[in-house]
Structure formats: structure tokens, C-alpha cells
Amino acid sequence: MNELSIRESYRKIIPDLEKWGSIVDTKLIEVIKASDFEINDIKINPKYRIKSENSFISKVFYRDKNYSDFLIDVEDKVGTRLVVLKSDQVEFVSDLLLSNNSEWQIKETKRLNSGTYTDPKQFDYQSIHLVVWPDKDYGFETKNLEVLTCEVQVRSLLQHAFAEVSHDSTYKGPYKNDHEIIRRLAKSAALMEATDDYFCEIFDMLTDTERIYSAFLKNLREGYNSISDMPVANVDTVLADKLFELVSVDEIKNIELDEFLVKHGDDIELLITDDSHYIFKQPIILLLCYLVIYDSKRIKDQFPFSEDILRTIFRKLGQSYEDF
């Protein structure tokens, strides 16, 4: 077949490709939301794009691919991507999509593990590529659903940043034989991979409930919810961190929260029903009350917020603000 006839064949299915791309974007988010994956960790939502006619022709005729059926074999006629927060989420999300084969026909076409580059000039950096095509008719004009393939790339945020520089500008661009650029790109790939490892370790530490401040904040939330008519699910960590700056790790370890609540829980319960200040609706108020009772001078000298808040707490807890 010549270029003109192939262009015409491709042009005919573009409306169906547009429709399928939109369906895929919607289904990707639906699958994620139906799982236990944190939807807020999707940092760039899918947004499909259609391969242009010229790009399609270039791939068919000028890439030494020897396609037997060009409309089926060129699988990235539609492309979309999911960009997640961390690299260790890439495989999880990809496996999640692969397991949902009731939504589509799906296969994996590329999975790179760390450090397994076979070509030192190749820096695709570990994103996973999947290909999906419809398993039922959504009102398409074409009856051969196999031609409606969409490539789904799953990347981390750092992988995406690297790919935007390397893949589009360098690896596929006019500079891939410029050894100085390639050398610097290789250095940046190594640095980003190391940074990614550190980021993953940091996120693991942040979610480790055994770490002292995480464990104490969990105890504060549970203690607060035990005396409040309006339990708190999400903690304002910025507010909590501000007050954690006032106490040391050793002090946190020595706070017997259960005993404190048994002794002062009734007064604190009255305090948290006061709607005058947002901080009264946050579990960190328990630590603030503890400091007001057991270290009044220090909290008065170092309190980072409005004096009016502190005066209210002193009064509700039966403490004299002026004595300190």
C-alpha cells in the first residue's frame, strides 16, 4: 500500500480513536477510585492525545518495523498516561489496571527495572507501558475493534520529568548523537534515580506509625475522638507540627495521655465544644492543654498563635493566665 491509501485508512478511524481515548481516560480514574489506592497520589490525570497522520506515516514507513498489519501493529495511535507520586506506586497501579481486564482488552508492552538498561543511550527511565483496546462496541464506526489501541504509560512524577526532557527532546530528537548531551543526561538519570530512592524512603518514614511523632499524633487523635461528639478523621498536620516544635522527643515519650484525659477530660470536653477557634476542633488541642496545665510559663512565652486562644484555654481549664 502507498502512503496516500494508508493516510486515508488511518483518517477513517480517527473519530473512533478520539472516542476510545476519552473512554480510556474515564475508565482509568474509575479503576483507581474503586481500589484502595490514594486518588490524591495521581499527580497528573490522564489526558489522551491522538497520533497525527504524519507521525503515523513516519512510524509505518520510516522506522524499519516491517508491520504486517499497520492499523493493528502501530499500538500507540492513542496515547495517555497516569503520573503517580512515587516510583514504587508505578508497578502497583500498572498491576491494578492489568487485573481489571473486564474494562478492556489489555496487555503490558514495556516494563523496565532499575538499572537494566541494555543501551547506554536509552533513558526511558522505568515507566510501564500498557496497551488497551475495547472489548465491546461503544458505537464505533469501525467493526474491527483491534485497531482501536491506546497506549497507557504509568510513570512517577520524577520519571515523568525525566522523560519530558530525555525522550521527546533528546532520545527521539536531533541531539541523540551529541555525546556531551547524552553524557549529561546519563548523569541526571543517575541523580534522579538516587533522589527517587530517597523520596521513597522518606514517604515510608512519614507513614510509619511507629515513629515517635506519628505514634503520638495517632494517640492524640484517638484521645480526642474518645471525648468529642464530632470525631476527627483528618488531622491538620501543619498545625500539629507547629506545636510539636515546642516539645522534645523525650517529653513526648513521657506524656501519659490516658492518665491526663482521665484527670482533665471533663474540662477539655467543655473546651472543644467552644466554636470560637479552629484549633479546638483538632486533636493537637490535647497537647496544648497538657502544656497549659504542666508547663504554663513556657507555653505562654512560646505560644505561636493568638494570645486570645491561649487565654480561652487557660480560663476553660481553670488556670489563671495572669499568674504566669
Short mmCIF file of C-alpha atoms in Angstrom, two decimals:
data_model
loop_
_atom_site.label_atom_id
_atom_site.label_comp_id
_atom_site.label_asym_id
_atom_site.label_seq_id
_atom_site.Cartn_x
_atom_site.Cartn_y
_atom_site.Cartn_z
CA MET A 1 0.00 0.00 0.00
CA ASN A 2 1.17 3.53 -0.65
CA GLU A 3 1.25 6.46 1.77
CA LEU A 4 -1.92 8.03 0.45
CA SER A 5 -4.05 4.91 0.94
CA ILE A 6 -2.62 4.40 4.42
CA ARG A 7 -3.38 8.01 5.31
CA GLU A 8 -6.97 7.51 4.18
CA SER A 9 -7.31 4.29 6.20
CA TYR A 10 -5.93 5.97 9.30
CA ARG A 11 -8.04 9.10 8.82
CA LYS A 12 -11.23 6.99 8.79
CA ILE A 13 -10.64 5.60 12.29
CA ILE A 14 -9.56 8.87 13.94
CA PRO A 15 -13.11 9.71 15.20
CA ASP A 16 -13.29 6.27 16.84
CA LEU A 17 -9.80 6.73 18.30
CA GLU A 18 -10.92 10.04 19.79
CA LYS A 19 -13.93 8.34 21.34
CA TRP A 20 -11.85 5.45 22.68
CA GLY A 21 -9.23 7.79 24.13
CA SER A 22 -11.92 9.62 26.11
CA ILE A 23 -13.37 6.32 27.35
CA VAL A 24 -9.93 5.09 28.45
CA ASP A 25 -9.22 8.29 30.42
CA THR A 26 -12.53 7.91 32.25
CA LYS A 27 -12.06 4.21 32.97
CA LEU A 28 -8.52 4.70 34.28
CA ILE A 29 -9.78 7.02 37.01
CA GLU A 30 -12.74 4.75 37.74
CA VAL A 31 -10.45 1.76 38.28
CA ILE A 32 -8.19 3.78 40.60
CA LYS A 33 -11.12 5.13 42.63
CA ALA A 34 -12.56 1.63 43.04
CA SER A 35 -9.29 0.43 44.60
CA ASP A 36 -7.58 1.28 47.88
CA PHE A 37 -5.05 3.46 46.04
CA GLU A 38 -4.99 7.06 47.28
CA ILE A 39 -6.52 9.06 44.43
CA ASN A 40 -4.65 12.20 45.53
CA ASP A 41 -1.41 10.39 44.66
CA ILE A 42 -2.38 10.66 40.99
CA LYS A 43 -0.41 13.82 40.25
CA ILE A 44 -1.26 14.20 36.56
CA ASN A 45 -4.63 12.92 35.42
CA PRO A 46 -4.87 11.08 32.08
CA LYS A 47 -5.50 13.22 29.03
CA TYR A 48 -5.40 11.33 25.76
CA ARG A 49 -3.79 12.51 22.55
CA ILE A 50 -4.14 11.16 19.02
CA LYS A 51 -1.08 10.36 16.93
CA SER A 52 -1.00 12.74 13.98
CA GLU A 53 -1.25 11.43 10.44
CA ASN A 54 2.36 12.40 9.74
CA SER A 55 3.62 10.64 12.87
CA PHE A 56 1.65 7.57 11.94
CA ILE A 57 3.09 7.55 8.40
CA SER A 58 6.59 8.08 9.76
CA LYS A 59 6.24 5.10 12.06
CA VAL A 60 4.79 2.83 9.35
CA PHE A 61 7.26 3.65 6.58
CA TYR A 62 10.44 5.00 8.15
CA ARG A 63 11.18 3.05 11.33
CA ASP A 64 12.22 -0.33 9.89
CA LYS A 65 9.35 -2.02 11.70
CA ASN A 66 8.06 -4.33 8.93
CA TYR A 67 4.47 -4.20 10.11
CA SER A 68 2.22 -6.98 8.82
CA ASP A 69 -0.98 -5.04 9.59
CA PHE A 70 -0.12 -1.39 10.17
CA LEU A 71 -3.51 -0.39 11.63
CA ILE A 72 -3.20 -3.05 14.33
CA ASP A 73 0.56 -3.21 14.79
CA VAL A 74 1.03 0.52 15.50
CA GLU A 75 -0.36 0.37 19.02
CA ASP A 76 0.10 3.95 20.20
CA LYS A 77 -2.41 5.54 17.83
CA VAL A 78 -3.94 6.97 21.00
CA GLY A 79 -1.73 7.71 23.99
CA THR A 80 -2.49 8.67 27.57
CA ARG A 81 -0.64 8.48 30.87
CA LEU A 82 -1.08 8.27 34.60
CA VAL A 83 1.56 10.09 36.65
CA VAL A 84 1.72 8.95 40.27
CA LEU A 85 3.61 10.41 43.19
CA LYS A 86 6.24 7.72 43.83
CA SER A 87 8.10 5.21 41.70
CA ASP A 88 7.10 2.32 43.97
CA GLN A 89 3.47 3.07 43.05
CA VAL A 90 4.06 2.62 39.32
CA GLU A 91 4.06 -1.18 39.40
CA PHE A 92 1.12 -1.27 41.82
CA VAL A 93 -1.06 0.89 39.56
CA SER A 94 0.01 -1.00 36.44
CA ASP A 95 -0.84 -4.35 38.01
CA LEU A 96 -4.16 -2.90 39.16
CA LEU A 97 -5.01 -1.92 35.58
CA LEU A 98 -3.86 -5.28 34.22
CA SER A 99 -6.10 -7.12 36.67
CA ASN A 100 -9.14 -5.16 35.51
CA ASN A 101 -9.48 -6.89 32.16
CA SER A 102 -13.26 -6.65 32.39
CA GLU A 103 -12.91 -2.99 31.45
CA TRP A 104 -10.98 -3.66 28.24
CA GLN A 105 -8.54 -5.96 26.49
CA ILE A 106 -5.15 -5.14 27.94
CA LYS A 107 -1.52 -6.20 27.68
CA GLU A 108 1.80 -4.98 29.00
CA THR A 109 4.35 -3.93 26.39
CA LYS A 110 7.17 -2.45 28.45
CA ARG A 111 8.46 -2.79 32.00
CA LEU A 112 11.95 -1.68 32.95
CA ASN A 113 13.55 -2.46 36.28
CA SER A 114 16.08 -0.22 37.93
CA GLY A 115 19.49 -0.37 36.28
CA THR A 116 18.54 -2.77 33.48
CA TYR A 117 19.31 -0.53 30.51
CA THR A 118 20.66 -2.54 27.59
CA ASP A 119 21.70 0.57 25.67
CA PRO A 120 23.64 3.32 27.50
CA LYS A 121 21.93 5.91 25.27
CA GLN A 122 18.44 4.76 26.27
CA PHE A 123 16.91 6.70 29.17
CA ASP A 124 13.22 5.89 29.18
CA TYR A 125 13.57 5.52 32.95
CA GLN A 126 11.34 2.75 34.12
CA SER A 127 7.85 3.84 33.13
CA ILE A 128 5.50 0.96 32.38
CA HIS A 129 3.60 0.85 29.10
CA LEU A 130 0.27 -0.90 28.66
CA VAL A 131 -1.93 -1.19 25.58
CA VAL A 132 -5.72 -1.33 25.84
CA TRP A 133 -8.40 -1.81 23.21
CA PRO A 134 -12.19 -2.16 23.53
CA ASP A 135 -13.78 -5.47 24.39
CA LYS A 136 -17.24 -4.31 23.30
CA ASP A 137 -18.81 -1.92 20.82
CA TYR A 138 -19.31 1.59 22.17
CA GLY A 139 -21.00 2.74 18.99
CA PHE A 140 -17.80 2.82 16.93
CA GLU A 141 -17.97 3.14 13.17
CA THR A 142 -15.24 0.57 12.66
CA LYS A 143 -16.14 -3.05 13.35
CA ASN A 144 -12.55 -4.19 13.84
CA LEU A 145 -12.03 -3.22 17.48
CA GLU A 146 -8.42 -4.45 17.41
CA VAL A 147 -7.35 -1.33 15.52
CA LEU A 148 -8.52 0.94 18.38
CA THR A 149 -5.43 0.53 20.51
CA CYS A 150 -4.42 3.08 23.16
CA GLU A 151 -1.05 3.10 24.87
CA VAL A 152 -1.19 3.88 28.61
CA GLN A 153 2.04 5.00 30.26
CA VAL A 154 2.31 4.77 34.04
CA ARG A 155 5.07 6.96 35.50
CA SER A 156 6.13 8.56 38.74
CA LEU A 157 6.43 12.33 38.94
CA LEU A 158 10.23 12.20 38.73
CA GLN A 159 10.11 9.69 35.88
CA HIS A 160 7.74 11.98 34.03
CA ALA A 161 10.03 14.98 34.48
CA PHE A 162 12.98 12.99 33.16
CA ALA A 163 11.01 11.62 30.22
CA GLU A 164 9.83 15.09 29.22
CA VAL A 165 13.45 16.16 28.84
CA SER A 166 15.05 13.00 27.54
CA HIS A 167 12.55 11.14 25.43
CA ASP A 168 10.97 13.98 23.49
CA SER A 169 13.89 16.40 23.32
CA THR A 170 16.91 14.13 23.17
CA TYR A 171 16.28 10.44 22.79
CA LYS A 172 13.96 10.98 19.82
CA GLY A 173 15.32 14.36 18.85
CA PRO A 174 18.15 15.59 16.66
CA TYR A 175 20.68 15.51 19.50
CA LYS A 176 20.81 11.81 20.35
CA ASN A 177 24.26 11.54 18.78
CA ASP A 178 25.60 14.56 20.67
CA HIS A 179 27.79 12.74 23.20
CA GLU A 180 28.11 15.70 25.57
CA ILE A 181 24.34 16.00 25.91
CA ILE A 182 23.97 12.24 26.30
CA ARG A 183 26.68 12.20 28.99
CA ARG A 184 24.94 14.93 30.99
CA LEU A 185 21.63 13.16 30.54
CA ALA A 186 23.15 9.98 31.93
CA LYS A 187 24.42 11.90 34.97
CA SER A 188 20.98 13.40 35.56
CA ALA A 189 19.36 9.96 35.25
CA ALA A 190 21.66 8.59 37.97
CA LEU A 191 20.98 11.56 40.24
CA MET A 192 17.23 11.32 39.74
CA GLU A 193 17.22 7.61 40.44
CA ALA A 194 19.11 8.20 43.70
CA THR A 195 16.74 11.05 44.58
CA ASP A 196 13.77 8.82 43.86
CA ASP A 197 15.15 6.19 46.25
CA TYR A 198 15.48 8.82 48.98
CA PHE A 199 11.97 10.11 48.33
CA CYS A 200 10.52 6.63 48.67
CA GLU A 201 12.38 6.14 51.96
CA ILE A 202 11.09 9.48 53.25
CA PHE A 203 7.49 8.64 52.36
CA ASP A 204 7.86 5.28 54.10
CA MET A 205 9.12 7.07 57.20
CA LEU A 206 6.24 9.56 57.08
CA THR A 207 3.70 6.74 57.08
CA ASP A 208 5.50 4.69 59.75
CA THR A 209 3.12 4.78 62.71
CA GLU A 210 5.89 3.55 64.98
CA ARG A 211 7.86 6.77 64.64
CA ILE A 212 7.53 8.88 67.76
CA TYR A 213 5.61 11.89 66.45
CA SER A 214 3.38 9.82 64.15
CA ALA A 215 2.51 7.47 67.00
CA PHE A 216 1.83 10.36 69.39
CA LEU A 217 -0.35 12.17 66.86
CA LYS A 218 -2.32 8.94 66.40
CA ASN A 219 -2.79 8.77 70.18
CA LEU A 220 -3.92 12.41 70.24
CA ARG A 221 -6.50 11.70 67.53
CA GLU A 222 -7.82 8.64 69.33
CA GLY A 223 -7.94 10.52 72.65
CA TYR A 224 -9.69 13.48 71.08
CA ASN A 225 -12.26 11.28 69.36
CA SER A 226 -12.99 9.48 72.63
CA ILE A 227 -14.27 12.70 74.25
CA SER A 228 -15.60 14.59 71.24
CA ASP A 229 -19.10 14.46 69.75
CA MET A 230 -17.50 15.30 66.38
CA PRO A 231 -14.66 12.80 65.78
CA VAL A 232 -11.81 13.91 63.55
CA ALA A 233 -10.66 11.74 60.63
CA ASN A 234 -8.11 14.07 59.05
CA VAL A 235 -5.56 15.84 61.19
CA ASP A 236 -4.18 19.28 60.33
CA THR A 237 -0.54 18.23 60.29
CA VAL A 238 0.72 21.77 59.63
CA LEU A 239 -0.93 22.94 62.84
CA ALA A 240 0.33 19.88 64.72
CA ASP A 241 3.90 20.39 63.52
CA LYS A 242 3.83 23.99 64.74
CA LEU A 243 3.08 22.84 68.28
CA PHE A 244 5.41 19.86 68.10
CA GLU A 245 8.23 22.39 67.75
CA LEU A 246 7.65 23.29 71.40
CA VAL A 247 8.35 19.83 72.80
CA SER A 248 11.23 17.39 72.56
CA VAL A 249 11.12 13.70 71.73
CA ASP A 250 11.83 12.82 75.35
CA GLU A 251 8.95 14.99 76.53
CA ILE A 252 6.60 13.30 74.08
CA LYS A 253 7.69 9.89 75.34
CA ASN A 254 6.92 10.87 78.95
CA ILE A 255 3.39 12.20 78.35
CA GLU A 256 0.85 9.76 79.79
CA LEU A 257 -2.08 10.81 77.67
CA ASP A 258 -4.61 8.32 79.06
CA GLU A 259 -3.97 9.40 82.65
CA PHE A 260 -4.14 13.05 81.60
CA LEU A 261 -7.54 12.57 79.96
CA VAL A 262 -8.92 10.71 82.97
CA LYS A 263 -7.93 13.62 85.19
CA HIS A 264 -8.81 16.55 82.90
CA GLY A 265 -11.11 15.07 80.26
CA ASP A 266 -14.28 16.80 81.50
CA ASP A 267 -12.72 20.26 81.31
CA ILE A 268 -11.22 19.55 77.87
CA GLU A 269 -14.56 18.22 76.64
CA LEU A 270 -16.14 21.56 77.55
CA LEU A 271 -13.30 23.37 75.80
CA ILE A 272 -13.66 21.55 72.49
CA THR A 273 -17.37 22.39 72.32
CA ASP A 274 -16.31 26.05 72.07
CA ASP A 275 -16.66 27.09 68.42
CA SER A 276 -14.59 30.26 68.71
CA HIS A 277 -11.30 28.76 67.49
CA TYR A 278 -10.40 26.18 64.84
CA ILE A 279 -7.63 24.69 66.95
CA PHE A 280 -10.23 23.44 69.48
CA LYS A 281 -11.50 21.08 66.76
CA GLN A 282 -8.10 19.49 66.21
CA PRO A 283 -6.52 16.66 68.28
CA ILE A 284 -3.42 18.78 68.88
CA ILE A 285 -5.52 20.73 71.41
CA LEU A 286 -4.84 17.89 73.86
CA LEU A 287 -1.11 18.59 73.77
CA LEU A 288 -1.77 22.29 74.16
CA CYS A 289 -3.95 21.65 77.22
CA TYR A 290 -1.25 19.42 78.67
CA LEU A 291 1.32 22.20 78.32
CA VAL A 292 -1.05 24.80 79.80
CA ILE A 293 -1.51 22.66 82.90
CA TYR A 294 2.03 21.32 83.36
CA ASP A 295 4.26 23.96 81.75
CA SER A 296 2.21 27.17 81.77
CA LYS A 297 5.10 29.63 81.71
CA ARG A 298 6.79 28.03 78.72
CA ILE A 299 3.61 27.78 76.63
CA LYS A 300 2.77 31.39 77.46
CA ASP A 301 6.23 32.55 76.40
CA GLN A 302 6.45 30.44 73.25
CA PHE A 303 2.86 30.07 72.05
CA PRO A 304 2.95 30.62 68.24
CA PHE A 305 -0.68 31.74 67.79
CA SER A 306 -3.11 34.36 69.07
CA GLU A 307 -2.99 35.23 72.76
CA ASP A 308 -6.81 35.17 72.73
CA ILE A 309 -6.69 31.41 72.04
CA LEU A 310 -4.38 30.83 74.96
CA ARG A 311 -6.44 32.96 77.33
CA THR A 312 -9.55 30.94 76.45
CA ILE A 313 -7.75 27.66 77.14
CA PHE A 314 -6.42 28.91 80.48
CA ARG A 315 -9.88 30.04 81.51
CA LYS A 316 -11.66 26.83 80.45
CA LEU A 317 -9.10 24.72 82.30
CA GLY A 318 -9.40 26.80 85.47
CA GLN A 319 -5.92 28.31 85.19
CA SER A 320 -5.03 31.95 85.81
CA TYR A 321 -3.40 33.46 82.75
CA GLU A 322 -2.04 36.46 84.65
CA ASP A 323 -0.17 34.36 87.23
CA PHE A 324 2.40 33.22 84.63
#
